[in-house]
């Protein structure tokens, strides 16, 4: 199996994909033709931690808008193209940092050659984005709608690019089934060393989509598979970025920023644990410091169970104990919890 440390690095702008590390992607849900709205969304995504943004380019006007959006944004932009190779060429001209296309669905070999040549001349990688619903008919006929079929489809498309002497390739194999998706990525990681863009497609709304994505992406990341991730959600793309960061943090791949740990609370808890934990989490979102913060419901188990936290509180009756690395520092009032934590973190 080719683990992420050993995949071939390619570059979307300054962001390395492959050869170690995992970058976060999202996709705009604005009309690409609306330059201001799309650029605003990309900049909001970037502020939230998105490292690469993808835009749908479905016609010449969108390809033209791409150039304007490029000028108003700073993170790498991926042009998402289906069928029309001329749009890919236009986007290469207009500053795309990466192209998502399936060589098998842009027609004749000369079309593939033109796109490969244009991308190569500017060091732009191409993502072969195989989806369960958009595989070549012959592949489906031979392998059915299976993980194996997605792998074969990707390898067929890789072959087309390799024939054009193009090798800066990223592959994705997305299905709405978590199991099929995970199987497909595991299979392809045994066949090629290209970096993998991982995600579960059409995973659903915020809650269910986050669960499916966390299981699928999480399982792969823990296997050492996956070089860039997109959490597809039927929600504001900002939520995709937040979810991606949480998945990376939960799998031990993101160490920056403040992390909250909190107990579920039980009958021993005398503070408003749910409200306080949510308020602390919101406040931590604005902190740019590597710190682990605990909000625990009671002093019986709180400081001990959260002794790996840098700082935390454990609830009492109308009050709380402030602790650092499991050691009690002092007693504070319940209404002082947020301010005290923020001040102490600021002083750390
Ligand atoms: S820390 Fe205390 S309140 Fe929270 S779950 Fe454990 S025992 Fe219950």
Short mmCIF file of C-alpha atoms and ligand atoms in Angstrom, two decimals:
data_model
loop_
_atom_site.label_atom_id
_atom_site.label_comp_id
_atom_site.label_asym_id
_atom_site.label_seq_id
_atom_site.Cartn_x
_atom_site.Cartn_y
_atom_site.Cartn_z
CA UNK A 1 0.00 0.00 0.00
CA UNK A 2 1.30 3.46 -0.86
CA UNK A 3 0.89 5.56 2.29
CA UNK A 4 0.62 9.32 2.18
CA UNK A 5 4.28 9.87 3.04
CA UNK A 6 5.23 8.07 -0.16
CA UNK A 7 2.76 9.43 -2.69
CA UNK A 8 4.05 11.57 -5.52
CA UNK A 9 3.91 15.25 -4.54
CA UNK A 10 2.13 17.64 -6.89
CA UNK A 11 1.43 21.32 -6.32
CA UNK A 12 -1.81 23.25 -6.52
CA UNK A 13 -0.29 26.71 -6.35
CA UNK A 14 1.81 26.63 -3.19
CA UNK A 15 -0.14 23.79 -1.59
CA UNK A 16 1.60 20.44 -1.81
CA UNK A 17 -0.64 17.43 -2.34
CA UNK A 18 1.14 14.14 -1.74
CA UNK A 19 4.37 13.15 -0.05
CA UNK A 20 3.00 13.70 3.48
CA UNK A 21 0.47 16.04 5.08
CA UNK A 22 -3.22 16.43 4.40
CA UNK A 23 -4.74 19.61 2.97
CA UNK A 24 -8.33 20.79 3.35
CA UNK A 25 -10.52 21.53 0.35
CA UNK A 26 -14.04 22.76 -0.17
CA UNK A 27 -16.19 23.71 -3.12
CA UNK A 28 -18.12 26.93 -3.66
CA UNK A 29 -21.88 26.68 -3.95
CA UNK A 30 -22.22 30.12 -5.53
CA UNK A 31 -22.80 30.71 -9.22
CA UNK A 32 -19.23 31.06 -10.54
CA UNK A 33 -20.38 33.86 -12.85
CA UNK A 34 -21.15 35.95 -9.76
CA UNK A 35 -17.53 37.01 -9.24
CA UNK A 36 -17.99 39.04 -6.05
CA UNK A 37 -20.15 36.50 -4.29
CA UNK A 38 -17.85 33.62 -5.24
CA UNK A 39 -14.66 35.49 -4.29
CA UNK A 40 -16.27 36.45 -0.97
CA UNK A 41 -17.14 32.85 -0.25
CA UNK A 42 -13.62 31.66 -1.13
CA UNK A 43 -12.10 34.24 1.19
CA UNK A 44 -14.47 33.22 3.99
CA UNK A 45 -13.51 29.58 3.44
CA UNK A 46 -9.83 30.50 3.50
CA UNK A 47 -10.30 32.42 6.77
CA UNK A 48 -11.86 29.28 8.25
CA UNK A 49 -8.89 27.11 7.24
CA UNK A 50 -9.70 25.97 3.71
CA UNK A 51 -6.48 25.57 1.73
CA UNK A 52 -7.84 24.82 -1.75
CA UNK A 53 -11.19 25.90 -3.21
CA UNK A 54 -12.97 24.36 -6.19
CA UNK A 55 -15.35 26.11 -8.54
CA UNK A 56 -17.77 24.66 -11.05
CA UNK A 57 -16.88 25.85 -14.54
CA UNK A 58 -19.79 24.87 -16.73
CA UNK A 59 -19.60 27.43 -19.53
CA UNK A 60 -17.38 30.07 -21.12
CA UNK A 61 -18.78 32.85 -18.91
CA UNK A 62 -17.79 30.87 -15.82
CA UNK A 63 -14.31 30.32 -17.26
CA UNK A 64 -14.05 34.08 -17.85
CA UNK A 65 -15.25 34.81 -14.31
CA UNK A 66 -12.55 32.44 -13.07
CA UNK A 67 -9.89 34.97 -14.10
CA UNK A 68 -11.58 37.74 -12.07
CA UNK A 69 -12.10 35.48 -9.06
CA UNK A 70 -8.42 34.52 -9.22
CA UNK A 71 -7.46 38.20 -8.81
CA UNK A 72 -9.68 38.64 -5.74
CA UNK A 73 -8.58 35.52 -3.83
CA UNK A 74 -5.30 34.06 -2.60
CA UNK A 75 -5.73 30.30 -2.06
CA UNK A 76 -5.28 27.81 -4.91
CA UNK A 77 -8.36 27.44 -7.11
CA UNK A 78 -9.47 24.28 -8.85
CA UNK A 79 -11.58 24.44 -12.01
CA UNK A 80 -14.16 21.66 -12.01
CA UNK A 81 -14.91 20.71 -15.59
CA UNK A 82 -17.04 18.10 -17.28
CA UNK A 83 -17.10 17.17 -20.96
CA UNK A 84 -15.83 20.41 -22.55
CA UNK A 85 -12.03 20.36 -22.80
CA UNK A 86 -12.04 23.93 -24.13
CA UNK A 87 -13.20 25.15 -20.72
CA UNK A 88 -10.19 23.43 -19.16
CA UNK A 89 -7.90 25.24 -21.61
CA UNK A 90 -9.56 28.56 -20.82
CA UNK A 91 -9.20 28.00 -17.08
CA UNK A 92 -5.52 27.13 -17.44
CA UNK A 93 -5.14 30.50 -19.21
CA UNK A 94 -7.22 32.19 -16.53
CA UNK A 95 -5.09 31.15 -13.57
CA UNK A 96 -6.40 27.77 -12.43
CA UNK A 97 -4.05 26.03 -9.99
CA UNK A 98 -5.52 22.61 -10.66
CA UNK A 99 -8.02 21.10 -13.05
CA UNK A 100 -10.58 18.47 -12.14
CA UNK A 101 -11.56 16.59 -15.23
CA UNK A 102 -12.01 13.03 -16.40
CA UNK A 103 -9.97 12.56 -19.55
CA UNK A 104 -12.35 9.78 -20.59
CA UNK A 105 -15.29 12.15 -20.86
CA UNK A 106 -13.76 15.00 -22.87
CA UNK A 107 -13.86 13.26 -26.23
CA UNK A 108 -11.03 12.51 -28.63
CA UNK A 109 -7.48 11.80 -27.64
CA UNK A 110 -6.36 15.09 -29.19
CA UNK A 111 -8.53 16.91 -26.63
CA UNK A 112 -6.85 15.09 -23.76
CA UNK A 113 -3.47 15.87 -25.28
CA UNK A 114 -4.25 19.58 -25.49
CA UNK A 115 -5.36 19.75 -21.86
CA UNK A 116 -2.37 17.71 -20.67
CA UNK A 117 0.02 19.93 -22.64
CA UNK A 118 -1.52 23.15 -21.32
CA UNK A 119 -1.43 21.91 -17.72
CA UNK A 120 2.11 20.62 -18.06
CA UNK A 121 3.37 23.92 -19.43
CA UNK A 122 2.20 25.61 -16.21
CA UNK A 123 2.85 22.80 -13.73
CA UNK A 124 -0.85 22.43 -13.03
CA UNK A 125 -1.98 19.05 -11.70
CA UNK A 126 -5.09 17.29 -12.93
CA UNK A 127 -7.47 15.47 -10.64
CA UNK A 128 -9.17 12.48 -12.11
CA UNK A 129 -12.44 12.58 -10.22
CA UNK A 130 -14.19 9.24 -10.54
CA UNK A 131 -17.72 9.12 -9.17
CA UNK A 132 -19.84 6.01 -8.93
CA UNK A 133 -22.44 7.68 -11.12
CA UNK A 134 -20.12 8.81 -13.90
CA UNK A 135 -17.96 5.84 -14.91
CA UNK A 136 -17.34 4.66 -18.46
CA UNK A 137 -20.08 2.32 -19.69
CA UNK A 138 -17.57 -0.44 -20.55
CA UNK A 139 -16.13 -0.36 -17.04
CA UNK A 140 -19.58 -0.62 -15.46
CA UNK A 141 -20.47 -3.45 -17.84
CA UNK A 142 -17.38 -5.37 -16.83
CA UNK A 143 -17.14 -4.64 -13.11
CA UNK A 144 -20.61 -3.41 -12.17
CA UNK A 145 -21.04 -0.43 -9.85
CA UNK A 146 -18.34 -1.53 -7.46
CA UNK A 147 -15.24 -0.26 -5.76
CA UNK A 148 -13.20 -2.27 -8.26
CA UNK A 149 -14.99 -0.49 -11.12
CA UNK A 150 -14.06 2.93 -9.74
CA UNK A 151 -10.45 1.84 -9.46
CA UNK A 152 -10.45 0.51 -13.04
CA UNK A 153 -12.06 3.72 -14.28
CA UNK A 154 -9.39 5.80 -12.53
CA UNK A 155 -6.59 3.63 -13.92
CA UNK A 156 -8.06 3.93 -17.42
CA UNK A 157 -8.04 7.72 -17.07
CA UNK A 158 -4.53 7.68 -15.61
CA UNK A 159 -3.48 5.69 -18.69
CA UNK A 160 -4.91 8.35 -20.99
CA UNK A 161 -2.93 11.07 -19.25
CA UNK A 162 0.24 8.99 -19.06
CA UNK A 163 -0.01 8.39 -22.82
CA UNK A 164 0.14 12.18 -23.15
CA UNK A 165 3.28 12.17 -21.00
CA UNK A 166 1.38 13.69 -18.10
CA UNK A 167 2.05 12.53 -14.56
CA UNK A 168 1.00 15.27 -12.11
CA UNK A 169 -2.15 13.43 -11.21
CA UNK A 170 -4.44 13.36 -8.19
CA UNK A 171 -7.14 10.71 -7.99
CA UNK A 172 -10.49 10.63 -6.24
CA UNK A 173 -12.92 7.71 -6.11
CA UNK A 174 -16.15 8.83 -4.56
CA UNK A 175 -19.33 6.92 -3.85
CA UNK A 176 -22.17 7.73 -1.50
CA UNK A 177 -21.60 4.39 0.24
CA UNK A 178 -18.95 4.72 2.93
CA UNK A 179 -17.94 1.06 2.59
CA UNK A 180 -17.56 1.20 -1.21
CA UNK A 181 -15.61 4.46 -0.97
CA UNK A 182 -13.19 3.11 1.64
CA UNK A 183 -12.75 -0.17 -0.28
CA UNK A 184 -11.99 1.74 -3.49
CA UNK A 185 -9.33 3.94 -1.92
CA UNK A 186 -7.72 0.98 -0.18
CA UNK A 187 -7.59 -0.86 -3.49
CA UNK A 188 -6.13 1.98 -5.50
CA UNK A 189 -3.50 2.77 -2.89
CA UNK A 190 -2.12 -0.70 -3.63
CA UNK A 191 -1.99 0.00 -7.37
CA UNK A 192 -0.56 3.52 -7.78
CA UNK A 193 1.47 6.11 -5.90
CA UNK A 194 -0.48 9.17 -7.02
CA UNK A 195 -1.83 11.40 -4.27
CA UNK A 196 -5.44 10.76 -3.31
CA UNK A 197 -8.20 13.30 -2.78
CA UNK A 198 -10.53 11.54 -0.37
CA UNK A 199 -14.15 12.07 0.54
CA UNK A 200 -17.58 10.49 0.58
CA UNK A 201 -19.84 12.03 -2.01
CA UNK A 202 -23.51 12.94 -1.64
CA UNK A 203 -23.08 12.16 2.02
CA UNK A 204 -26.11 14.18 3.09
CA UNK A 205 -27.00 17.06 5.32
CA UNK A 206 -24.87 18.49 8.11
CA UNK A 207 -25.47 15.81 10.72
CA UNK A 208 -25.70 12.62 8.66
CA UNK A 209 -23.11 13.83 6.16
CA UNK A 210 -20.66 14.56 8.90
CA UNK A 211 -21.08 11.07 10.34
CA UNK A 212 -20.63 9.35 6.96
CA UNK A 213 -17.66 11.55 6.06
CA UNK A 214 -16.03 11.12 9.45
CA UNK A 215 -16.24 7.35 9.21
CA UNK A 216 -15.08 7.16 5.59
CA UNK A 217 -12.40 9.83 5.62
CA UNK A 218 -11.38 8.95 9.16
CA UNK A 219 -10.90 5.26 8.40
CA UNK A 220 -8.73 6.08 5.40
CA UNK A 221 -6.68 8.71 7.20
CA UNK A 222 -5.99 6.27 10.04
CA UNK A 223 -4.83 3.75 7.42
CA UNK A 224 -2.33 6.35 6.21
CA UNK A 225 -4.31 6.93 3.02
CA UNK A 226 -5.39 10.35 1.74
CA UNK A 227 -3.45 13.48 0.85
CA UNK A 228 -6.22 16.06 0.61
CA UNK A 229 -9.78 15.91 1.90
CA UNK A 230 -13.13 17.34 1.08
CA UNK A 231 -16.09 16.78 3.35
CA UNK A 232 -19.11 17.01 1.03
CA UNK A 233 -22.12 18.32 2.91
CA UNK A 234 -25.50 19.65 1.92
CA UNK A 235 -24.73 22.71 3.99
CA UNK A 236 -22.79 25.97 3.94
CA UNK A 237 -19.28 25.07 2.67
CA UNK A 238 -17.90 26.72 5.81
CA UNK A 239 -19.29 23.68 7.64
CA UNK A 240 -17.28 21.43 5.31
CA UNK A 241 -14.09 23.17 6.37
CA UNK A 242 -15.01 23.01 10.06
CA UNK A 243 -15.81 19.32 9.71
CA UNK A 244 -12.57 18.67 7.83
CA UNK A 245 -10.55 20.31 10.60
CA UNK A 246 -12.38 18.28 13.24
CA UNK A 247 -11.70 15.05 11.33
CA UNK A 248 -8.03 15.90 10.96
CA UNK A 249 -7.80 16.78 14.64
CA UNK A 250 -9.60 13.59 15.70
CA UNK A 251 -7.25 11.48 13.59
CA UNK A 252 -4.19 13.18 15.05
CA UNK A 253 -3.26 14.98 11.84
CA UNK A 254 -3.98 18.54 12.92
CA UNK A 255 -2.26 19.93 15.96
CA UNK A 256 -2.87 23.64 15.57
CA UNK A 257 -5.61 25.67 17.18
CA UNK A 258 -7.58 25.23 20.36
CA UNK A 259 -9.23 21.89 21.03
CA UNK A 260 -12.11 21.36 23.41
CA UNK A 261 -12.62 18.19 25.35
CA UNK A 262 -15.75 17.96 27.45
CA UNK A 263 -17.51 15.26 29.40
CA UNK A 264 -21.09 14.29 28.59
CA UNK A 265 -22.11 15.22 32.17
CA UNK A 266 -24.15 13.01 34.49
CA UNK A 267 -26.06 13.22 37.74
CA UNK A 268 -22.99 14.56 39.55
CA UNK A 269 -22.95 17.71 37.45
CA UNK A 270 -24.32 20.91 39.01
CA UNK A 271 -23.35 23.43 36.33
CA UNK A 272 -25.01 24.05 32.95
CA UNK A 273 -22.44 21.81 31.25
CA UNK A 274 -23.96 21.77 27.74
CA UNK A 275 -24.33 25.54 27.58
CA UNK A 276 -20.87 26.21 29.00
CA UNK A 277 -19.14 23.66 26.73
CA UNK A 278 -20.83 25.17 23.67
CA UNK A 279 -19.92 28.71 24.72
CA UNK A 280 -16.31 27.73 25.40
CA UNK A 281 -16.08 25.95 22.04
CA UNK A 282 -17.39 29.04 20.27
CA UNK A 283 -14.93 31.29 22.10
CA UNK A 284 -12.04 28.93 21.32
CA UNK A 285 -12.81 29.23 17.62
CA UNK A 286 -11.32 32.72 17.77
CA UNK A 287 -8.11 31.60 19.49
CA UNK A 288 -5.04 30.96 17.40
CA UNK A 289 -3.09 28.94 19.93
CA UNK A 290 -2.29 25.25 20.29
CA UNK A 291 -4.10 24.51 23.48
CA UNK A 292 -6.29 21.71 24.78
CA UNK A 293 -9.13 22.95 26.96
CA UNK A 294 -11.36 20.80 29.14
CA UNK A 295 -14.87 21.51 30.33
CA UNK A 296 -15.76 18.82 32.85
CA UNK A 297 -18.99 18.52 34.76
CA UNK A 298 -17.68 17.75 38.23
CA UNK A 299 -14.61 17.78 40.42
CA UNK A 300 -14.95 14.08 41.28
CA UNK A 301 -13.57 12.90 37.95
CA UNK A 302 -13.03 16.08 35.96
CA UNK A 303 -9.42 17.17 36.68
CA UNK A 304 -8.13 13.59 36.68
CA UNK A 305 -9.89 12.44 33.52
CA UNK A 306 -8.86 15.59 31.69
CA UNK A 307 -5.31 15.67 33.03
CA UNK A 308 -3.92 15.76 29.47
CA UNK A 309 -5.67 19.10 28.91
CA UNK A 310 -3.51 22.20 29.23
CA UNK A 311 -6.26 23.98 31.12
CA UNK A 312 -9.79 23.24 32.16
CA UNK A 313 -12.63 23.71 34.54
CA UNK A 314 -14.54 21.18 36.58
CA UNK A 315 -17.99 22.13 37.76
CA UNK A 316 -19.04 22.50 41.40
CA UNK A 317 -22.31 23.86 42.78
CA UNK A 318 -22.65 27.33 41.21
CA UNK A 319 -18.89 27.41 40.93
CA UNK A 320 -16.03 25.63 39.20
CA UNK A 321 -12.48 24.57 39.84
CA UNK A 322 -9.87 25.88 37.43
CA UNK A 323 -7.14 23.34 36.74
CA UNK A 324 -4.00 23.10 34.63
CA UNK A 325 -2.58 19.72 33.56
CA UNK A 326 -4.83 18.05 36.13
CA UNK A 327 -3.62 20.25 39.03
CA UNK A 328 -6.20 22.45 40.73
CA UNK A 329 -5.33 26.15 40.52
CA UNK A 330 -8.28 27.92 42.18
CA UNK A 331 -12.03 28.12 42.61
CA UNK A 332 -14.07 30.48 40.39
CA UNK A 333 -17.74 31.42 40.06
CA UNK A 334 -19.82 29.67 37.37
CA UNK A 335 -20.46 33.02 35.66
CA UNK A 336 -16.69 33.64 35.41
CA UNK A 337 -15.81 30.40 33.60
CA UNK A 338 -15.54 31.71 30.01
CA UNK A 339 -13.74 34.96 30.86
CA UNK A 340 -11.32 33.18 33.18
CA UNK A 341 -10.47 30.49 30.63
CA UNK A 342 -9.92 33.03 27.87
CA UNK A 343 -7.74 35.23 30.06
CA UNK A 344 -5.66 32.30 31.32
CA UNK A 345 -5.24 30.95 27.76
CA UNK A 346 -4.25 34.42 26.59
CA UNK A 347 -1.53 34.51 29.30
CA UNK A 348 -0.19 31.04 28.47
S1 LIG B 1 -16.70 14.43 34.78
FE1 LIG B 1 -18.18 14.29 36.43
S2 LIG B 1 -20.05 15.17 35.57
FE2 LIG B 1 -18.73 14.69 33.84
S3 LIG B 1 -19.40 12.65 33.27
FE3 LIG B 1 -17.63 12.40 34.60
S4 LIG B 1 -18.52 12.10 36.62
FE4 LIG B 1 -20.16 12.95 35.32
#
